[in-house]
Amino acid sequence: MTEYLQSLIGFELGWFVATLALILLIALPLMLAVAMIIYVDRKVWAAMALRRGPNVVGPFGLLQSFADGLKVFLQETIIPSSANKGLFLLAPIITFTVALLAWAVIPFGEDMVLANINIGLLYILAISSLGVYGVVIAGWASNSKYPFFSAMRAAAQMISYEVSIGFILISVVLFAGTFNLSDIVMAQEGHIFGMVNAYGLNPLLFPMAVVFLIASMAETARHPFDLTEAESELVAGYQTEYSSMSFALFWLGEYANILLMCALNAILFWGGWLPPIDWEPLYAVPGIFWLFGKMFFFFFIFSWVMATVPRYRYDQLMRLGWKIFLPLSLLWVFLVSGYVMIDKFGLPL
């Protein structure tokens, strides 16, 4: 498409229009997916609590998320009189924008990626770490104690689990030999007995797949690690003073990050757009459907955990991150690097 537009309207303008079209092709369906995934989330919680969930607005309640969005959009935006108005309004924009930026390097299929850069994994680590700024700025700019306490919790929590996630990703990179997400997916083709397309079933990487799933819940402050929104002591978290669309931007950014973590679980450990089994007829199904199916499975796990597991205390959260996940992920980097070196060069004599 880029070459075609460049031939029509010139090199620079053609590249700009093509890139903008691809960005919208990702961003707009992502926003629709966020609306639908909130509906799915509520339906899963309702089913596990033997309730009905949304079932009034639209067929089967499918339009409930859009009705909620319209309600929020029509509400008045209230800014506390003592808040730092500029930073107060900037914080949700940062959170929402950063949540979208990470999707630029997510491959939805073979050659179906906006930016197929060689350091895609490092890009995601860098972009996801910027989300801390939106949270901290929101808590500080509100000029209220409870949002500020929540922002400090969120910053400590996100930094703690990003360290462990970084070491887990090193294990995957050592196996794949690349930071490119598309190449990591292709490296999983026939990885187990030449039949199964997944790193997650490798005995050496399966523990890291489980740890990454748990750490991704903590990284997105998802239950049972939602200590940033612990109602018993923080009212509603760092977004307590927000209303209207500024609150909705936090909500959209949170679910976009959850979907991103579901995509990373699928891409890094479970074959991404590849079918589960390396069997030719399964490749007739477009890869994007395999990826979406795996993402939906992981999102169901997120919802399942939220509906069934009690919330951690904050000291338990920090202990899990620093005293369990960090040493474990460091040990696994040592084991995986040793295995890769032995596999490549043989045992030292």
Short mmCIF file of C-alpha atoms in Angstrom, two decimals:
data_model
loop_
_atom_site.label_atom_id
_atom_site.label_comp_id
_atom_site.label_asym_id
_atom_site.label_seq_id
_atom_site.Cartn_x
_atom_site.Cartn_y
_atom_site.Cartn_z
CA MET A 1 0.00 0.00 0.00
CA THR A 2 2.84 2.39 0.84
CA GLU A 3 4.47 1.97 -2.58
CA TYR A 4 1.12 2.46 -4.33
CA LEU A 5 0.36 5.71 -2.47
CA GLN A 6 3.90 6.99 -3.01
CA SER A 7 3.48 6.46 -6.75
CA LEU A 8 0.23 8.45 -6.65
CA ILE A 9 0.95 11.42 -4.36
CA GLY A 10 4.71 11.47 -3.92
CA PHE A 11 7.22 9.74 -1.68
CA GLU A 12 6.91 11.68 1.59
CA LEU A 13 3.16 12.36 1.50
CA GLY A 14 2.47 8.79 0.37
CA TRP A 15 4.49 7.38 3.27
CA PHE A 16 2.67 9.66 5.73
CA VAL A 17 -0.82 8.76 4.48
CA ALA A 18 -0.02 5.02 4.39
CA THR A 19 1.43 5.07 7.91
CA LEU A 20 -1.54 7.06 9.24
CA ALA A 21 -3.94 4.57 7.64
CA LEU A 22 -2.10 1.63 9.24
CA ILE A 23 -2.12 3.35 12.64
CA LEU A 24 -5.90 3.86 12.42
CA LEU A 25 -6.27 0.26 11.23
CA ILE A 26 -4.77 -0.82 14.55
CA ALA A 27 -6.07 1.90 16.92
CA LEU A 28 -9.75 1.92 15.92
CA PRO A 29 -10.29 -1.88 16.11
CA LEU A 30 -8.34 -1.83 19.39
CA MET A 31 -10.79 0.68 20.85
CA LEU A 32 -13.69 -1.51 19.69
CA ALA A 33 -11.96 -4.54 21.19
CA VAL A 34 -11.57 -2.72 24.52
CA ALA A 35 -15.31 -1.98 24.58
CA MET A 36 -16.17 -5.60 23.81
CA ILE A 37 -13.62 -7.02 26.23
CA ILE A 38 -15.11 -4.97 29.09
CA TYR A 39 -18.44 -6.59 28.23
CA VAL A 40 -16.81 -10.06 28.23
CA ASP A 41 -15.10 -9.27 31.53
CA ARG A 42 -18.40 -8.39 33.19
CA LYS A 43 -20.13 -11.44 31.71
CA VAL A 44 -17.43 -13.79 33.05
CA TRP A 45 -17.63 -12.25 36.53
CA ALA A 46 -21.42 -12.53 36.43
CA ALA A 47 -21.35 -16.17 35.32
CA MET A 48 -18.97 -17.10 38.12
CA ALA A 49 -21.18 -15.33 40.66
CA LEU A 50 -24.35 -16.88 39.17
CA ARG A 51 -25.60 -13.50 37.94
CA ARG A 52 -26.73 -12.33 34.49
CA GLY A 53 -24.39 -9.44 33.84
CA PRO A 54 -25.17 -6.82 31.14
CA ASN A 55 -28.23 -7.99 29.20
CA VAL A 56 -30.43 -4.95 28.54
CA VAL A 57 -28.70 -2.48 26.19
CA GLY A 58 -28.62 -4.01 22.71
CA PRO A 59 -28.92 -7.72 21.84
CA PHE A 60 -27.55 -9.79 24.75
CA GLY A 61 -26.34 -6.53 26.31
CA LEU A 62 -23.60 -6.11 23.65
CA LEU A 63 -24.05 -2.33 23.51
CA GLN A 64 -23.67 -1.82 27.27
CA SER A 65 -20.04 -0.64 26.98
CA PHE A 66 -21.03 1.95 24.36
CA ALA A 67 -23.88 3.19 26.58
CA ASP A 68 -21.43 3.53 29.48
CA GLY A 69 -19.01 5.38 27.22
CA LEU A 70 -21.74 7.80 26.09
CA LYS A 71 -22.77 8.39 29.70
CA VAL A 72 -19.19 9.20 30.70
CA PHE A 73 -18.72 11.44 27.65
CA LEU A 74 -21.78 13.51 28.56
CA GLN A 75 -20.75 13.98 32.18
CA GLU A 76 -19.21 17.22 33.41
CA THR A 77 -15.42 17.29 33.76
CA ILE A 78 -14.67 18.37 37.32
CA ILE A 79 -11.19 19.60 38.20
CA PRO A 80 -10.42 20.04 41.93
CA SER A 81 -9.80 23.68 42.77
CA SER A 82 -6.40 22.97 44.34
CA ALA A 83 -5.20 20.58 41.62
CA ASN A 84 -2.45 21.36 39.14
CA LYS A 85 -4.81 21.72 36.18
CA GLY A 86 -2.28 21.25 33.39
CA LEU A 87 -0.75 18.06 34.81
CA PHE A 88 -4.16 16.86 36.02
CA LEU A 89 -5.45 16.83 32.42
CA LEU A 90 -2.17 15.59 30.95
CA ALA A 91 -1.94 12.42 33.09
CA PRO A 92 -4.80 10.42 31.49
CA ILE A 93 -3.59 11.45 28.02
CA ILE A 94 -0.13 10.04 28.80
CA THR A 95 -1.60 6.77 30.13
CA PHE A 96 -3.89 6.31 27.13
CA THR A 97 -1.28 7.29 24.53
CA VAL A 98 1.43 5.04 25.97
CA ALA A 99 -1.03 2.13 26.02
CA LEU A 100 -1.58 2.58 22.26
CA LEU A 101 2.06 3.14 21.30
CA ALA A 102 3.14 -0.35 22.34
CA TRP A 103 0.86 -1.95 19.72
CA ALA A 104 3.02 -0.57 16.91
CA VAL A 105 5.35 -3.60 17.07
CA ILE A 106 2.80 -6.35 17.84
CA PRO A 107 2.68 -8.80 14.88
CA PHE A 108 -0.87 -9.97 14.13
CA GLY A 109 0.34 -12.37 11.47
CA GLU A 110 3.20 -12.93 9.08
CA ASP A 111 4.11 -9.49 7.70
CA MET A 112 1.08 -8.02 9.55
CA VAL A 113 2.84 -5.51 11.78
CA LEU A 114 3.03 -1.72 11.70
CA ALA A 115 6.75 -1.49 12.60
CA ASN A 116 8.72 -4.71 12.22
CA ILE A 117 11.79 -3.42 14.06
CA ASN A 118 14.63 -5.63 15.23
CA ILE A 119 14.37 -4.43 18.84
CA GLY A 120 10.60 -4.78 19.17
CA LEU A 121 10.84 -6.41 22.60
CA LEU A 122 13.05 -3.62 23.94
CA TYR A 123 10.64 -1.07 22.46
CA ILE A 124 7.73 -2.61 24.39
CA LEU A 125 9.75 -2.63 27.62
CA ALA A 126 10.64 1.03 27.14
CA ILE A 127 7.12 2.13 26.22
CA SER A 128 5.39 0.15 28.98
CA SER A 129 7.70 1.67 31.59
CA LEU A 130 6.50 5.14 30.56
CA GLY A 131 3.02 4.30 31.85
CA VAL A 132 4.32 4.96 35.36
CA TYR A 133 4.52 8.69 34.56
CA GLY A 134 0.82 9.01 33.84
CA VAL A 135 -0.08 7.30 37.11
CA VAL A 136 2.37 9.28 39.26
CA ILE A 137 1.41 12.59 37.67
CA ALA A 138 -2.29 11.82 38.21
CA GLY A 139 -1.74 11.10 41.89
CA TRP A 140 0.42 14.14 42.49
CA ALA A 141 -1.59 16.63 40.43
CA SER A 142 -4.83 15.72 42.24
CA ASN A 143 -3.41 17.31 45.41
CA SER A 144 -5.17 14.69 47.50
CA LYS A 145 -3.58 12.21 49.89
CA TYR A 146 -5.29 9.00 48.83
CA PRO A 147 -4.58 9.38 45.09
CA PHE A 148 -0.98 10.28 45.94
CA PHE A 149 -0.58 7.16 48.13
CA SER A 150 -2.08 5.07 45.34
CA ALA A 151 0.29 6.57 42.76
CA MET A 152 3.28 5.72 44.95
CA ARG A 153 1.99 2.17 45.31
CA ALA A 154 1.46 1.88 41.57
CA ALA A 155 4.96 3.17 40.76
CA ALA A 156 6.61 0.75 43.20
CA GLN A 157 4.48 -2.14 41.94
CA MET A 158 5.08 -1.52 38.24
CA ILE A 159 8.83 -1.05 38.68
CA SER A 160 9.10 -4.17 40.86
CA TYR A 161 7.45 -6.46 38.34
CA GLU A 162 9.07 -4.87 35.29
CA VAL A 163 12.44 -6.03 36.66
CA SER A 164 11.25 -9.64 36.82
CA ILE A 165 9.57 -9.38 33.42
CA GLY A 166 12.84 -8.10 31.93
CA PHE A 167 14.75 -11.17 33.12
CA ILE A 168 11.96 -13.48 31.92
CA LEU A 169 12.19 -11.91 28.47
CA ILE A 170 15.95 -12.51 28.46
CA SER A 171 15.24 -16.25 28.71
CA VAL A 172 13.00 -16.06 25.64
CA VAL A 173 15.53 -13.95 23.72
CA LEU A 174 18.30 -16.47 24.50
CA PHE A 175 16.23 -19.27 23.00
CA ALA A 176 15.06 -17.29 19.97
CA GLY A 177 18.31 -15.38 19.39
CA THR A 178 16.48 -12.18 18.48
CA PHE A 179 14.52 -9.23 19.91
CA ASN A 180 12.23 -9.13 16.87
CA LEU A 181 8.74 -10.31 17.86
CA SER A 182 7.97 -11.80 14.44
CA ASP A 183 11.21 -13.80 14.51
CA ILE A 184 10.45 -14.98 18.07
CA VAL A 185 7.11 -16.34 16.83
CA MET A 186 8.74 -18.10 13.86
CA ALA A 187 11.42 -19.59 16.13
CA GLN A 188 8.63 -21.45 17.96
CA GLU A 189 7.52 -23.31 14.82
CA GLY A 190 7.80 -27.03 15.54
CA HIS A 191 9.77 -26.30 18.71
CA ILE A 192 8.49 -29.34 20.68
CA PHE A 193 9.21 -32.67 18.92
CA GLY A 194 8.93 -30.85 15.59
CA MET A 195 5.16 -30.73 16.11
CA VAL A 196 4.11 -28.15 18.72
CA ASN A 197 4.47 -24.43 18.02
CA ALA A 198 5.16 -23.10 21.51
CA TYR A 199 7.97 -22.24 23.89
CA GLY A 200 5.55 -22.60 26.79
CA LEU A 201 5.64 -26.42 26.65
CA ASN A 202 9.43 -26.47 26.79
CA PRO A 203 10.25 -27.80 30.30
CA LEU A 204 12.92 -25.11 30.66
CA LEU A 205 10.58 -22.24 29.69
CA PHE A 206 7.23 -23.41 31.10
CA PRO A 207 7.97 -22.04 34.62
CA MET A 208 8.81 -18.67 33.06
CA ALA A 209 5.56 -18.75 31.06
CA VAL A 210 3.63 -19.16 34.33
CA VAL A 211 5.66 -16.45 36.10
CA PHE A 212 5.20 -14.09 33.14
CA LEU A 213 1.43 -14.60 33.23
CA ILE A 214 1.30 -13.77 36.95
CA ALA A 215 3.73 -10.86 36.58
CA SER A 216 1.65 -9.44 33.71
CA MET A 217 -1.36 -9.33 36.05
CA ALA A 218 0.72 -7.44 38.62
CA GLU A 219 2.20 -5.14 35.97
CA THR A 220 -1.28 -4.07 34.82
CA ALA A 221 -2.49 -3.81 38.47
CA ARG A 222 -5.06 -6.46 37.73
CA HIS A 223 -6.77 -8.36 40.53
CA PRO A 224 -5.51 -9.90 42.84
CA PHE A 225 -2.73 -7.32 42.55
CA ASP A 226 -4.93 -4.22 42.24
CA LEU A 227 -3.50 -2.60 45.36
CA THR A 228 -3.61 0.76 43.58
CA GLU A 229 -7.43 0.60 43.81
CA ALA A 230 -7.84 -1.09 47.19
CA GLU A 231 -11.19 0.41 48.22
CA SER A 232 -10.76 -0.46 51.89
CA GLU A 233 -7.83 1.93 52.30
CA LEU A 234 -7.57 4.10 49.16
CA VAL A 235 -11.21 4.81 48.19
CA ALA A 236 -10.64 4.27 44.44
CA GLY A 237 -6.97 4.81 43.74
CA TYR A 238 -5.01 7.44 41.83
CA GLN A 239 -8.02 8.29 39.63
CA THR A 240 -10.31 9.13 42.58
CA GLU A 241 -10.55 12.83 41.64
CA TYR A 242 -11.17 12.16 37.93
CA SER A 243 -14.50 12.24 36.16
CA SER A 244 -15.95 12.23 32.66
CA MET A 245 -13.61 11.44 29.73
CA SER A 246 -10.45 11.88 31.77
CA PHE A 247 -11.55 8.92 33.90
CA ALA A 248 -12.54 6.99 30.77
CA LEU A 249 -9.05 7.46 29.31
CA PHE A 250 -7.56 5.75 32.36
CA TRP A 251 -10.08 2.95 31.96
CA LEU A 252 -9.34 2.51 28.24
CA GLY A 253 -5.59 2.62 28.84
CA GLU A 254 -5.86 -0.04 31.55
CA TYR A 255 -7.75 -2.46 29.31
CA ALA A 256 -5.49 -1.74 26.33
CA ASN A 257 -2.53 -2.70 28.54
CA ILE A 258 -4.30 -5.88 29.65
CA LEU A 259 -4.91 -6.84 26.01
CA LEU A 260 -1.25 -6.06 25.28
CA MET A 261 -0.12 -8.43 28.03
CA CYS A 262 -2.46 -11.13 26.69
CA ALA A 263 -0.90 -10.64 23.25
CA LEU A 264 2.63 -10.85 24.68
CA ASN A 265 1.80 -14.06 26.55
CA ALA A 266 0.60 -15.56 23.27
CA ILE A 267 3.51 -14.25 21.18
CA LEU A 268 6.39 -15.00 23.52
CA PHE A 269 5.39 -18.43 24.81
CA TRP A 270 2.49 -19.90 22.85
CA GLY A 271 3.30 -19.42 19.19
CA GLY A 272 1.59 -16.11 18.42
CA TRP A 273 -0.23 -16.37 15.11
CA LEU A 274 0.96 -19.96 14.52
CA PRO A 275 -1.52 -22.82 15.07
CA PRO A 276 -0.88 -24.93 18.19
CA ILE A 277 0.19 -27.95 16.13
CA ASP A 278 2.58 -27.76 13.18
CA TRP A 279 0.11 -29.49 10.85
CA GLU A 280 -0.44 -28.17 7.35
CA PRO A 281 -4.30 -28.06 7.31
CA LEU A 282 -4.29 -25.82 10.41
CA TYR A 283 -2.34 -23.17 8.50
CA ALA A 284 -5.42 -22.67 6.29
CA VAL A 285 -6.88 -20.66 9.19
CA PRO A 286 -5.52 -17.09 9.00
CA GLY A 287 -2.88 -16.49 11.65
CA ILE A 288 -4.66 -13.46 13.08
CA PHE A 289 -7.50 -15.74 14.25
CA TRP A 290 -5.08 -18.02 16.08
CA LEU A 291 -3.55 -14.99 17.81
CA PHE A 292 -6.94 -13.56 18.79
CA GLY A 293 -8.04 -16.97 20.09
CA LYS A 294 -4.97 -17.23 22.32
CA MET A 295 -5.41 -13.64 23.51
CA PHE A 296 -9.03 -14.37 24.40
CA PHE A 297 -7.95 -17.47 26.35
CA PHE A 298 -5.48 -15.46 28.41
CA PHE A 299 -8.03 -12.71 28.97
CA PHE A 300 -10.44 -15.36 30.25
CA ILE A 301 -7.72 -16.41 32.75
CA PHE A 302 -7.38 -12.75 33.83
CA SER A 303 -11.16 -12.55 34.41
CA TRP A 304 -11.28 -15.97 36.08
CA VAL A 305 -8.56 -14.98 38.55
CA MET A 306 -10.28 -11.67 39.29
CA ALA A 307 -13.56 -13.44 40.08
CA THR A 308 -12.06 -16.09 42.35
CA VAL A 309 -8.77 -15.03 44.00
CA PRO A 310 -8.74 -12.72 47.06
CA ARG A 311 -6.67 -9.55 46.96
CA TYR A 312 -3.06 -9.66 48.21
CA ARG A 313 -1.77 -7.42 50.96
CA TYR A 314 0.79 -4.89 49.78
CA ASP A 315 3.66 -6.54 51.69
CA GLN A 316 2.74 -9.87 50.08
CA LEU A 317 2.77 -8.21 46.66
CA MET A 318 6.25 -6.77 47.20
CA ARG A 319 7.59 -10.00 48.68
CA LEU A 320 6.35 -11.98 45.68
CA GLY A 321 8.02 -9.57 43.26
CA TRP A 322 11.38 -9.05 44.97
CA LYS A 323 11.94 -12.24 46.98
CA ILE A 324 10.40 -14.88 44.70
CA PHE A 325 10.02 -13.73 41.09
CA LEU A 326 13.27 -11.77 40.86
CA PRO A 327 15.60 -14.53 42.20
CA LEU A 328 13.67 -17.16 40.21
CA SER A 329 13.92 -15.24 36.93
CA LEU A 330 17.62 -14.56 37.55
CA LEU A 331 18.22 -18.28 38.19
CA TRP A 332 16.38 -19.14 34.99
CA VAL A 333 18.52 -16.75 32.94
CA PHE A 334 21.54 -18.67 34.25
CA LEU A 335 19.96 -22.07 33.44
CA VAL A 336 18.73 -21.08 29.98
CA SER A 337 22.03 -19.40 29.00
CA GLY A 338 23.92 -22.50 30.18
CA TYR A 339 21.64 -24.77 28.16
CA VAL A 340 21.96 -22.61 25.05
CA MET A 341 25.76 -22.53 25.31
CA ILE A 342 25.96 -26.32 25.79
CA ASP A 343 23.55 -26.89 22.91
CA LYS A 344 25.58 -24.61 20.65
CA PHE A 345 29.15 -25.45 21.61
CA GLY A 346 28.83 -28.74 23.51
CA LEU A 347 30.04 -29.62 26.99
CA PRO A 348 33.43 -28.09 27.93
CA LEU A 349 36.18 -30.70 28.23
#
